[in-house]
Amino acid sequence: MTKTDYDGPILEIENLSISFFTRLREIPAVMDFSCTVQPGEAMGLVGESGCGKSTVALAVMRDLGKNGRIVGGSIRFKGRDLTTMSEEELRDIRGSEIAMIYQEPMASLNPAMKIGQQLMEVPMIHEGVSSEEAWKRALEVVTDVRLPDPERMLKSYPHQLSGGQQQRIVIAMALMSKPALLILDEPTTALDVTVEAAVVDLVKDLGRKYGTSMLFISHNLGLVLETCNRLCVMYSGEAVETGSITDVFDMMQHPYTQALFRSIPLPGADKNARPLIAIPGNFPLPHERPPGCNFGPRCDYFEAGRCDAGDIPMIGVAGHDRHETRCLRVAEIDWNAPPKVAVKHEKAKIGEVVLRMDDLKKYYEVSANALFGGGSETKVVKANETLSFEAREGETLAIVGESGCGKSTFAKVLMGLETATSGQILLYDNEIQSIPIESRNTETVSGVQMVFQNPFDTLNPSMTVGRQIIRALEIFGEGNTDAERRERMLELLDLVKLPRAFADRMPRQLSGGQKQRVGIARAFAGGAKIVVADEPVSALDVSVQAAVTDLLMEIQRQNGTTLLFISHDLSIVRYLSDRVMVMYLGHVVELGTTDQVFAPPYHPYTEALLSAVPIADTKVKKKHIVLEGDIPSAMNPPPGCPFQTRCGWKSKVPGGLCEREVPPVRKLAAGHQIKCHLSDADFASMEPVITIAAE
């Protein structure tokens, strides 16, 4: 059978069960999982970490490792059962008819081979084509994935490409032999939101061009909405709801799907008036699943004696497009009832200015050839350029922008991990820009604390949770005796809503969300007044994000903490922040209240950022702006406006001004400033990027 003469479903997974075998026991990872992907269809697979999404993908590739085993059900690809195929038959299909794109592009590329050779290998091995033909195809596919200067790309090594370019090469490699099925496992998680938008756009276009069917694995519901026709929601190893995007998003019929949507910040959510509703309890471990419905212990509609009596099958939802749910009470629940309103909060009182930055600059000198043993010429990396802003007591100031824009550099200078090149940082009227952390007094160190992106890297694996918090209390000089410090540690666990028994646990016994709470408790050990939260929820599951952000807000209300929230997720920024600072290549290009920054007029970069954010709401319409090219290097910034190389509005400014001069800072309204050459008339003509259709 040739690649093209099959007209049935591309992929049929029926009652699939997968277990992993350890010395002690069999651990069921996926149970009774079914899904069908038709030709040209894109199926989204969503759910929290550990729900079995990637295990399903690896089972399709028959790559479960030596401990994983398919213990029931079948996987048919174009009508042929993959579970009974020999290694040789699988080798013929893998790479040529089924291709997979992983989360981390560098894991799929050989660092010692040029890109061209790696791409040429695919058709030469799978189809036996000549090297001339393979080169021609490689050139064509690199052009297809919209990479600049394809010839140069093919002659480059992977390390010479940015993360977004590497991911495009991996997509090109997967498409080299025009597969019938493309599996994408979180392909954009490591990328900036603007690069993610371009990659998603690309995947959709190529899917149409090559007629490829897709299995798109993600925890981002907004991304699935933009990419897929159908959706399968997984929870703890089972499919709990499946159907078309419209059916599942607008007429959800499973309590977990409903709870998932209530915990993500869609337009209209407000941290005071309409707070997010976190899913109670924790995700069950594979060997501790409850009887009956896996979601039962966390479900608002749970009925003892029914929901926990036995296995629950998937059942069809009448009148919808292949819409199914795994819920016994589906017909009894009023799915349109508004949620029980979470506790409304008074808006936190915003006080005096506690932190002020004036014309802060941070430059690094790097030896241009030091890495390669060349000359000693030095280049300057301008990480932060004339940064000026202030933050008040009890305020949340969000700092947004792509990787390399200088967000984390500015945080390091504030923390004292780096010192400023010039300019001023005033903390309660004390200058701290030139004082490294080891020379700062305890009060300054405990007053400015940081919560990091990855909770796994910030805890000592060989020390109990309680000991780590007590250690911070000792360093900050809190408490006079061990007993006092232990009591304060238990109070901090209460503050971050962790059971006191967790004091004796090791970090490995905690989930990601629980580890992040320990990190927050430690940050507040010295009574921090300013907390720099660097992407504090991006490594966490959606349902955990709501609980952690809610916790930060509650602590802020109690303690009047100033929160500097560094993020690239504009949905969460819109929900959390009072003011927003947008950075690009070391410059502050826009600064204003959240309402000012999220409504026109925008800086052209802010406009592109807003357009790139995936929003999990079918009623939202967005203006489509895809930024071409990558963010320029801070070692070699473009002349004039830092954004001019990617700006869609540049043609409106006469006389090449954008390419010659750094724009002035324009005050548009009280507290709203934009660094741009556009005229008042251009700003007045801007339309909203995000609009919500009327009900």
mmCIF file with all atom_site columns, C-alpha atoms in Angstrom, residues 502-681:
data_model
loop_
_atom_site.group_PDB
_atom_site.id
_atom_site.type_symbol
_atom_site.label_atom_id
_atom_site.label_alt_id
_atom_site.label_comp_id
_atom_site.label_asym_id
_atom_site.label_entity_id
_atom_site.label_seq_id
_atom_site.pdbx_PDB_ins_code
_atom_site.Cartn_x
_atom_site.Cartn_y
_atom_site.Cartn_z
_atom_site.occupancy
_atom_site.B_iso_or_equiv
_atom_site.pdbx_formal_charge
_atom_site.auth_seq_id
_atom_site.auth_comp_id
_atom_site.auth_asym_id
_atom_site.auth_atom_id
_atom_site.pdbx_PDB_model_num
ATOM 1   C CA . PHE A 1 502 ? 5.049   18.910 55.594 1.00 0.00 ? 502 PHE A CA 1
ATOM 2   C CA . ALA A 1 503 ? 7.804   20.373 57.805 1.00 0.00 ? 503 ALA A CA 1
ATOM 3   C CA . ASP A 1 504 ? 9.273   16.855 58.096 1.00 0.00 ? 504 ASP A CA 1
ATOM 4   C CA . ARG A 1 505 ? 8.993   15.976 54.398 1.00 0.00 ? 505 ARG A CA 1
ATOM 5   C CA . MET A 1 506 ? 11.809  15.976 51.869 1.00 0.00 ? 506 MET A CA 1
ATOM 6   C CA . PRO A 1 507 ? 11.413  18.033 48.645 1.00 0.00 ? 507 PRO A CA 1
ATOM 7   C CA . ARG A 1 508 ? 11.126  14.845 46.522 1.00 0.00 ? 508 ARG A CA 1
ATOM 8   C CA . GLN A 1 509 ? 7.886   13.992 48.387 1.00 0.00 ? 509 GLN A CA 1
ATOM 9   C CA . LEU A 1 510 ? 6.228   17.216 47.189 1.00 0.00 ? 510 LEU A CA 1
ATOM 10  C CA . SER A 1 511 ? 4.476   18.085 43.933 1.00 0.00 ? 511 SER A CA 1
ATOM 11  C CA . GLY A 1 512 ? 5.641   21.054 41.807 1.00 0.00 ? 512 GLY A CA 1
ATOM 12  C CA . GLY A 1 513 ? 2.955   23.361 43.231 1.00 0.00 ? 513 GLY A CA 1
ATOM 13  C CA . GLN A 1 514 ? 3.820   22.367 46.811 1.00 0.00 ? 514 GLN A CA 1
ATOM 14  C CA . LYS A 1 515 ? 7.537   23.012 46.183 1.00 0.00 ? 515 LYS A CA 1
ATOM 15  C CA . GLN A 1 516 ? 6.718   26.467 44.818 1.00 0.00 ? 516 GLN A CA 1
ATOM 16  C CA . ARG A 1 517 ? 4.745   27.188 48.024 1.00 0.00 ? 517 ARG A CA 1
ATOM 17  C CA . VAL A 1 518 ? 7.822   26.266 50.083 1.00 0.00 ? 518 VAL A CA 1
ATOM 18  C CA . GLY A 1 519 ? 9.829   28.714 47.932 1.00 0.00 ? 519 GLY A CA 1
ATOM 19  C CA . ILE A 1 520 ? 7.261   31.438 48.680 1.00 0.00 ? 520 ILE A CA 1
ATOM 20  C CA . ALA A 1 521 ? 7.310   30.628 52.435 1.00 0.00 ? 521 ALA A CA 1
ATOM 21  C CA . ARG A 1 522 ? 11.095  30.943 52.414 1.00 0.00 ? 522 ARG A CA 1
ATOM 22  C CA . ALA A 1 523 ? 10.932  34.275 50.552 1.00 0.00 ? 523 ALA A CA 1
ATOM 23  C CA . PHE A 1 524 ? 8.653   35.668 53.284 1.00 0.00 ? 524 PHE A CA 1
ATOM 24  C CA . ALA A 1 525 ? 10.787  34.282 56.156 1.00 0.00 ? 525 ALA A CA 1
ATOM 25  C CA . GLY A 1 526 ? 12.397  37.677 56.776 1.00 0.00 ? 526 GLY A CA 1
ATOM 26  C CA . GLY A 1 527 ? 9.196   39.684 56.333 1.00 0.00 ? 527 GLY A CA 1
ATOM 27  C CA . ALA A 1 528 ? 9.985   40.631 52.714 1.00 0.00 ? 528 ALA A CA 1
ATOM 28  C CA . LYS A 1 529 ? 8.502   43.936 51.603 1.00 0.00 ? 529 LYS A CA 1
ATOM 29  C CA . ILE A 1 530 ? 9.390   43.564 47.918 1.00 0.00 ? 530 ILE A CA 1
ATOM 30  C CA . VAL A 1 531 ? 9.134   40.179 46.211 1.00 0.00 ? 531 VAL A CA 1
ATOM 31  C CA . VAL A 1 532 ? 10.500  39.655 42.702 1.00 0.00 ? 532 VAL A CA 1
ATOM 32  C CA . ALA A 1 533 ? 8.568   36.728 41.234 1.00 0.00 ? 533 ALA A CA 1
ATOM 33  C CA . ASP A 1 534 ? 10.426  35.528 38.118 1.00 0.00 ? 534 ASP A CA 1
ATOM 34  C CA . GLU A 1 535 ? 7.925   33.448 36.076 1.00 0.00 ? 535 GLU A CA 1
ATOM 35  C CA . PRO A 1 536 ? 6.753   31.838 39.357 1.00 0.00 ? 536 PRO A CA 1
ATOM 36  C CA . VAL A 1 537 ? 3.925   29.792 37.833 1.00 0.00 ? 537 VAL A CA 1
ATOM 37  C CA . SER A 1 538 ? 5.148   28.962 34.316 1.00 0.00 ? 538 SER A CA 1
ATOM 38  C CA . ALA A 1 539 ? 6.554   25.568 35.407 1.00 0.00 ? 539 ALA A CA 1
ATOM 39  C CA . LEU A 1 540 ? 3.277   24.639 37.133 1.00 0.00 ? 540 LEU A CA 1
ATOM 40  C CA . ASP A 1 541 ? 0.069   23.036 35.884 1.00 0.00 ? 541 ASP A CA 1
ATOM 41  C CA . VAL A 1 542 ? -2.863  25.295 35.038 1.00 0.00 ? 542 VAL A CA 1
ATOM 42  C CA . SER A 1 543 ? -4.940  24.187 38.038 1.00 0.00 ? 543 SER A CA 1
ATOM 43  C CA . VAL A 1 544 ? -1.979  24.745 40.411 1.00 0.00 ? 544 VAL A CA 1
ATOM 44  C CA . GLN A 1 545 ? -1.228  28.179 38.877 1.00 0.00 ? 545 GLN A CA 1
ATOM 45  C CA . ALA A 1 546 ? -4.574  29.506 40.109 1.00 0.00 ? 546 ALA A CA 1
ATOM 46  C CA . ALA A 1 547 ? -3.870  28.392 43.688 1.00 0.00 ? 547 ALA A CA 1
ATOM 47  C CA . VAL A 1 548 ? -0.318  29.823 43.720 1.00 0.00 ? 548 VAL A CA 1
ATOM 48  C CA . THR A 1 549 ? -1.303  33.213 42.213 1.00 0.00 ? 549 THR A CA 1
ATOM 49  C CA . ASP A 1 550 ? -4.226  33.402 44.652 1.00 0.00 ? 550 ASP A CA 1
ATOM 50  C CA . LEU A 1 551 ? -1.793  32.728 47.490 1.00 0.00 ? 551 LEU A CA 1
ATOM 51  C CA . LEU A 1 552 ? 0.583   35.519 46.357 1.00 0.00 ? 552 LEU A CA 1
ATOM 52  C CA . MET A 1 553 ? -2.367  37.943 46.213 1.00 0.00 ? 553 MET A CA 1
ATOM 53  C CA . GLU A 1 554 ? -3.570  36.959 49.703 1.00 0.00 ? 554 GLU A CA 1
ATOM 54  C CA . ILE A 1 555 ? -0.101  37.408 51.219 1.00 0.00 ? 555 ILE A CA 1
ATOM 55  C CA . GLN A 1 556 ? 0.129   40.765 49.442 1.00 0.00 ? 556 GLN A CA 1
ATOM 56  C CA . ARG A 1 557 ? -3.202  41.898 50.938 1.00 0.00 ? 557 ARG A CA 1
ATOM 57  C CA . GLN A 1 558 ? -2.118  40.819 54.442 1.00 0.00 ? 558 GLN A CA 1
ATOM 58  C CA . ASN A 1 559 ? 1.433   42.212 54.364 1.00 0.00 ? 559 ASN A CA 1
ATOM 59  C CA . GLY A 1 560 ? 1.229   45.125 51.913 1.00 0.00 ? 560 GLY A CA 1
ATOM 60  C CA . THR A 1 561 ? 3.960   43.445 49.847 1.00 0.00 ? 561 THR A CA 1
ATOM 61  C CA . THR A 1 562 ? 5.138   45.018 46.599 1.00 0.00 ? 562 THR A CA 1
ATOM 62  C CA . LEU A 1 563 ? 5.173   42.337 43.915 1.00 0.00 ? 563 LEU A CA 1
ATOM 63  C CA . LEU A 1 564 ? 7.361   42.641 40.801 1.00 0.00 ? 564 LEU A CA 1
ATOM 64  C CA . PHE A 1 565 ? 5.896   39.918 38.604 1.00 0.00 ? 565 PHE A CA 1
ATOM 65  C CA . ILE A 1 566 ? 8.147   38.928 35.672 1.00 0.00 ? 566 ILE A CA 1
ATOM 66  C CA . SER A 1 567 ? 6.232   36.957 33.053 1.00 0.00 ? 567 SER A CA 1
ATOM 67  C CA . HIS A 1 568 ? 5.644   36.352 29.359 1.00 0.00 ? 568 HIS A CA 1
ATOM 68  C CA . ASP A 1 569 ? 2.075   35.106 29.965 1.00 0.00 ? 569 ASP A CA 1
ATOM 69  C CA . LEU A 1 570 ? -0.077  38.161 29.323 1.00 0.00 ? 570 LEU A CA 1
ATOM 70  C CA . SER A 1 571 ? -3.301  36.402 30.424 1.00 0.00 ? 571 SER A CA 1
ATOM 71  C CA . ILE A 1 572 ? -1.991  36.020 33.951 1.00 0.00 ? 572 ILE A CA 1
ATOM 72  C CA . VAL A 1 573 ? -0.474  39.527 33.832 1.00 0.00 ? 573 VAL A CA 1
ATOM 73  C CA . ARG A 1 574 ? -3.869  40.993 32.929 1.00 0.00 ? 574 ARG A CA 1
ATOM 74  C CA . TYR A 1 575 ? -5.460  39.139 35.846 1.00 0.00 ? 575 TYR A CA 1
ATOM 75  C CA . LEU A 1 576 ? -2.840  39.924 38.502 1.00 0.00 ? 576 LEU A CA 1
ATOM 76  C CA . SER A 1 577 ? -1.166  43.231 37.855 1.00 0.00 ? 577 SER A CA 1
ATOM 77  C CA . ASP A 1 578 ? -2.030  46.831 38.696 1.00 0.00 ? 578 ASP A CA 1
ATOM 78  C CA . ARG A 1 579 ? 0.561   48.243 36.298 1.00 0.00 ? 579 ARG A CA 1
ATOM 79  C CA . VAL A 1 580 ? 2.527   46.737 33.398 1.00 0.00 ? 580 VAL A CA 1
ATOM 80  C CA . MET A 1 581 ? 6.009   47.535 32.091 1.00 0.00 ? 581 MET A CA 1
ATOM 81  C CA . VAL A 1 582 ? 6.813   46.189 28.596 1.00 0.00 ? 582 VAL A CA 1
ATOM 82  C CA . MET A 1 583 ? 10.515  45.681 27.818 1.00 0.00 ? 583 MET A CA 1
ATOM 83  C CA . TYR A 1 584 ? 12.274  45.102 24.500 1.00 0.00 ? 584 TYR A CA 1
ATOM 84  C CA . LEU A 1 585 ? 16.027  44.708 24.073 1.00 0.00 ? 585 LEU A CA 1
ATOM 85  C CA . GLY A 1 586 ? 16.845  46.484 27.363 1.00 0.00 ? 586 GLY A CA 1
ATOM 86  C CA . HIS A 1 587 ? 14.430  49.406 26.798 1.00 0.00 ? 587 HIS A CA 1
ATOM 87  C CA . VAL A 1 588 ? 11.115  50.120 28.526 1.00 0.00 ? 588 VAL A CA 1
ATOM 88  C CA . VAL A 1 589 ? 8.898   50.577 25.460 1.00 0.00 ? 589 VAL A CA 1
ATOM 89  C CA . GLU A 1 590 ? 5.582   50.961 27.313 1.00 0.00 ? 590 GLU A CA 1
ATOM 90  C CA . LEU A 1 591 ? 4.511   51.549 30.917 1.00 0.00 ? 591 LEU A CA 1
ATOM 91  C CA . GLY A 1 592 ? 1.033   52.161 32.297 1.00 0.00 ? 592 GLY A CA 1
ATOM 92  C CA . THR A 1 593 ? -1.866  50.754 34.289 1.00 0.00 ? 593 THR A CA 1
ATOM 93  C CA . THR A 1 594 ? -3.082  47.314 33.169 1.00 0.00 ? 594 THR A CA 1
ATOM 94  C CA . ASP A 1 595 ? -6.169  48.866 31.531 1.00 0.00 ? 595 ASP A CA 1
ATOM 95  C CA . GLN A 1 596 ? -4.013  51.391 29.636 1.00 0.00 ? 596 GLN A CA 1
ATOM 96  C CA . VAL A 1 597 ? -1.555  48.759 28.329 1.00 0.00 ? 597 VAL A CA 1
ATOM 97  C CA . PHE A 1 598 ? -4.289  46.294 27.277 1.00 0.00 ? 598 PHE A CA 1
ATOM 98  C CA . ALA A 1 599 ? -6.278  48.891 25.287 1.00 0.00 ? 599 ALA A CA 1
ATOM 99  C CA . PRO A 1 600 ? -5.182  50.976 22.281 1.00 0.00 ? 600 PRO A CA 1
ATOM 100 C CA . PRO A 1 601 ? -3.078  53.011 21.718 1.00 0.00 ? 601 PRO A CA 1
ATOM 101 C CA . TYR A 1 602 ? -0.268  50.489 22.068 1.00 0.00 ? 602 TYR A CA 1
ATOM 102 C CA . HIS A 1 603 ? 3.434   50.420 21.381 1.00 0.00 ? 603 HIS A CA 1
ATOM 103 C CA . PRO A 1 604 ? 3.704   48.301 18.167 1.00 0.00 ? 604 PRO A CA 1
ATOM 104 C CA . TYR A 1 605 ? 5.578   45.650 20.186 1.00 0.00 ? 605 TYR A CA 1
ATOM 105 C CA . THR A 1 606 ? 2.851   45.484 22.872 1.00 0.00 ? 606 THR A CA 1
ATOM 106 C CA . GLU A 1 607 ? 0.300   45.111 20.072 1.00 0.00 ? 607 GLU A CA 1
ATOM 107 C CA . ALA A 1 608 ? 2.230   42.129 18.649 1.00 0.00 ? 608 ALA A CA 1
ATOM 108 C CA . LEU A 1 609 ? 2.606   40.571 22.136 1.00 0.00 ? 609 LEU A CA 1
ATOM 109 C CA . LEU A 1 610 ? -1.148  40.794 22.774 1.00 0.00 ? 610 LEU A CA 1
ATOM 110 C CA . SER A 1 611 ? -1.911  39.238 19.402 1.00 0.00 ? 611 SER A CA 1
ATOM 111 C CA . ALA A 1 612 ? 0.420   36.325 20.170 1.00 0.00 ? 612 ALA A CA 1
ATOM 112 C CA . VAL A 1 613 ? -1.246  35.291 23.441 1.00 0.00 ? 613 VAL A CA 1
ATOM 113 C CA . PRO A 1 614 ? -3.370  32.146 23.059 1.00 0.00 ? 614 PRO A CA 1
ATOM 114 C CA . ILE A 1 615 ? -6.747  32.653 24.812 1.00 0.00 ? 615 ILE A CA 1
ATOM 115 C CA . ALA A 1 616 ? -8.925  29.637 25.633 1.00 0.00 ? 616 ALA A CA 1
ATOM 116 C CA . ASP A 1 617 ? -12.236 31.292 24.772 1.00 0.00 ? 617 ASP A CA 1
ATOM 117 C CA . THR A 1 618 ? -14.171 30.727 21.545 1.00 0.00 ? 618 THR A CA 1
ATOM 118 C CA . LYS A 1 619 ? -15.847 34.170 21.894 1.00 0.00 ? 619 LYS A CA 1
ATOM 119 C CA . VAL A 1 620 ? -12.527 36.026 21.715 1.00 0.00 ? 620 VAL A CA 1
ATOM 120 C CA . LYS A 1 621 ? -11.492 37.451 18.354 1.00 0.00 ? 621 LYS A CA 1
ATOM 121 C CA . LYS A 1 622 ? -7.878  38.582 17.888 1.00 0.00 ? 622 LYS A CA 1
ATOM 122 C CA . LYS A 1 623 ? -6.081  40.710 15.349 1.00 0.00 ? 623 LYS A CA 1
ATOM 123 C CA . HIS A 1 624 ? -3.497  38.499 13.662 1.00 0.00 ? 624 HIS A CA 1
ATOM 124 C CA . ILE A 1 625 ? 0.038   39.926 13.898 1.00 0.00 ? 625 ILE A CA 1
ATOM 125 C CA . VAL A 1 626 ? 2.986   37.579 13.452 1.00 0.00 ? 626 VAL A CA 1
ATOM 126 C CA . LEU A 1 627 ? 6.412   39.102 14.155 1.00 0.00 ? 627 LEU A CA 1
ATOM 127 C CA . GLU A 1 628 ? 8.987   38.201 11.539 1.00 0.00 ? 628 GLU A CA 1
ATOM 128 C CA . GLY A 1 629 ? 12.510  37.331 12.652 1.00 0.00 ? 629 GLY A CA 1
ATOM 129 C CA . ASP A 1 630 ? 14.018  36.817 16.075 1.00 0.00 ? 630 ASP A CA 1
ATOM 130 C CA . ILE A 1 631 ? 14.766  39.401 18.750 1.00 0.00 ? 631 ILE A CA 1
ATOM 131 C CA . PRO A 1 632 ? 18.123  41.049 17.790 1.00 0.00 ? 632 PRO A CA 1
ATOM 132 C CA . SER A 1 633 ? 21.239  40.447 19.885 1.00 0.00 ? 633 SER A CA 1
ATOM 133 C CA . ALA A 1 634 ? 21.938  42.882 22.744 1.00 0.00 ? 634 ALA A CA 1
ATOM 134 C CA . MET A 1 635 ? 25.611  42.660 21.640 1.00 0.00 ? 635 MET A CA 1
ATOM 135 C CA . ASN A 1 636 ? 24.735  44.071 18.250 1.00 0.00 ? 636 ASN A CA 1
ATOM 136 C CA . PRO A 1 637 ? 21.479  46.053 18.595 1.00 0.00 ? 637 PRO A CA 1
ATOM 137 C CA . PRO A 1 638 ? 19.956  47.728 15.524 1.00 0.00 ? 638 PRO A CA 1
ATOM 138 C CA . PRO A 1 639 ? 20.456  51.494 15.125 1.00 0.00 ? 639 PRO A CA 1
ATOM 139 C CA . GLY A 1 640 ? 17.616  53.820 16.067 1.00 0.00 ? 640 GLY A CA 1
ATOM 140 C CA . CYS A 1 641 ? 14.520  52.250 17.589 1.00 0.00 ? 641 CYS A CA 1
ATOM 141 C CA . PRO A 1 642 ? 15.372  48.794 19.016 1.00 0.00 ? 642 PRO A CA 1
ATOM 142 C CA . PHE A 1 643 ? 12.124  47.352 17.574 1.00 0.00 ? 643 PHE A CA 1
ATOM 143 C CA . GLN A 1 644 ? 12.434  48.790 14.035 1.00 0.00 ? 644 GLN A CA 1
ATOM 144 C CA . THR A 1 645 ? 13.718  45.536 12.444 1.00 0.00 ? 645 THR A CA 1
ATOM 145 C CA . ARG A 1 646 ? 10.414  43.752 13.245 1.00 0.00 ? 646 ARG A CA 1
ATOM 146 C CA . CYS A 1 647 ? 7.914   46.635 13.365 1.00 0.00 ? 647 CYS A CA 1
ATOM 147 C CA . GLY A 1 648 ? 4.827   46.590 11.135 1.00 0.00 ? 648 GLY A CA 1
ATOM 148 C CA . TRP A 1 649 ? 4.174   50.315 11.670 1.00 0.00 ? 649 TRP A CA 1
ATOM 149 C CA . LYS A 1 650 ? 7.613   51.562 10.585 1.00 0.00 ? 650 LYS A CA 1
ATOM 150 C CA . SER A 1 651 ? 6.435   52.597 7.113  1.00 0.00 ? 651 SER A CA 1
ATOM 151 C CA . LYS A 1 652 ? 4.110   55.172 8.735  1.00 0.00 ? 652 LYS A CA 1
ATOM 152 C CA . VAL A 1 653 ? 7.086   57.178 10.040 1.00 0.00 ? 653 VAL A CA 1
ATOM 153 C CA . PRO A 1 654 ? 8.648   59.367 7.288  1.00 0.00 ? 654 PRO A CA 1
ATOM 154 C CA . GLY A 1 655 ? 12.336  59.889 6.474  1.00 0.00 ? 655 GLY A CA 1
ATOM 155 C CA . GLY A 1 656 ? 13.796  56.698 7.988  1.00 0.00 ? 656 GLY A CA 1
ATOM 156 C CA . LEU A 1 657 ? 13.591  58.260 11.471 1.00 0.00 ? 657 LEU A CA 1
ATOM 157 C CA . CYS A 1 658 ? 13.016  54.851 13.134 1.00 0.00 ? 658 CYS A CA 1
ATOM 158 C CA . GLU A 1 659 ? 16.321  53.588 11.713 1.00 0.00 ? 659 GLU A CA 1
ATOM 159 C CA . ARG A 1 660 ? 18.321  56.635 12.847 1.00 0.00 ? 660 ARG A CA 1
ATOM 160 C CA . GLU A 1 661 ? 17.105  57.787 16.255 1.00 0.00 ? 661 GLU A CA 1
ATOM 161 C CA . VAL A 1 662 ? 16.055  56.126 19.501 1.00 0.00 ? 662 VAL A CA 1
ATOM 162 C CA . PRO A 1 663 ? 12.465  57.349 19.997 1.00 0.00 ? 663 PRO A CA 1
ATOM 163 C CA . PRO A 1 664 ? 11.592  59.772 22.787 1.00 0.00 ? 664 PRO A CA 1
ATOM 164 C CA . VAL A 1 665 ? 9.368   58.682 25.695 1.00 0.00 ? 665 VAL A CA 1
ATOM 165 C CA . ARG A 1 666 ? 5.844   59.992 24.984 1.00 0.00 ? 666 ARG A CA 1
ATOM 166 C CA . LYS A 1 667 ? 3.345   60.647 27.818 1.00 0.00 ? 667 LYS A CA 1
ATOM 167 C CA . LEU A 1 668 ? -0.057  59.722 26.347 1.00 0.00 ? 668 LEU A CA 1
ATOM 168 C CA . ALA A 1 669 ? -2.236  59.899 29.458 1.00 0.00 ? 669 ALA A CA 1
ATOM 169 C CA . ALA A 1 670 ? -1.721  60.138 33.196 1.00 0.00 ? 670 ALA A CA 1
ATOM 170 C CA . GLY A 1 671 ? 0.762   57.376 34.040 1.00 0.00 ? 671 GLY A CA 1
ATOM 171 C CA . HIS A 1 672 ? 0.884   55.968 30.466 1.00 0.00 ? 672 HIS A CA 1
ATOM 172 C CA . GLN A 1 673 ? 4.101   56.291 28.477 1.00 0.00 ? 673 GLN A CA 1
ATOM 173 C CA . ILE A 1 674 ? 5.265   54.816 25.141 1.00 0.00 ? 674 ILE A CA 1
ATOM 174 C CA . LYS A 1 675 ? 8.720   54.993 23.529 1.00 0.00 ? 675 LYS A CA 1
ATOM 175 C CA . CYS A 1 676 ? 7.830   55.424 19.847 1.00 0.00 ? 676 CYS A CA 1
ATOM 176 C CA . HIS A 1 677 ? 8.103   57.761 16.814 1.00 0.00 ? 677 HIS A CA 1
ATOM 177 C CA . LEU A 1 678 ? 4.476   57.247 15.666 1.00 0.00 ? 678 LEU A CA 1
ATOM 178 C CA . SER A 1 679 ? 2.311   60.364 15.376 1.00 0.00 ? 679 SER A CA 1
ATOM 179 C CA . ASP A 1 680 ? -0.735  61.127 17.530 1.00 0.00 ? 680 ASP A CA 1
ATOM 180 C CA . ALA A 1 681 ? -2.938  60.383 14.496 1.00 0.00 ? 681 ALA A CA 1
#
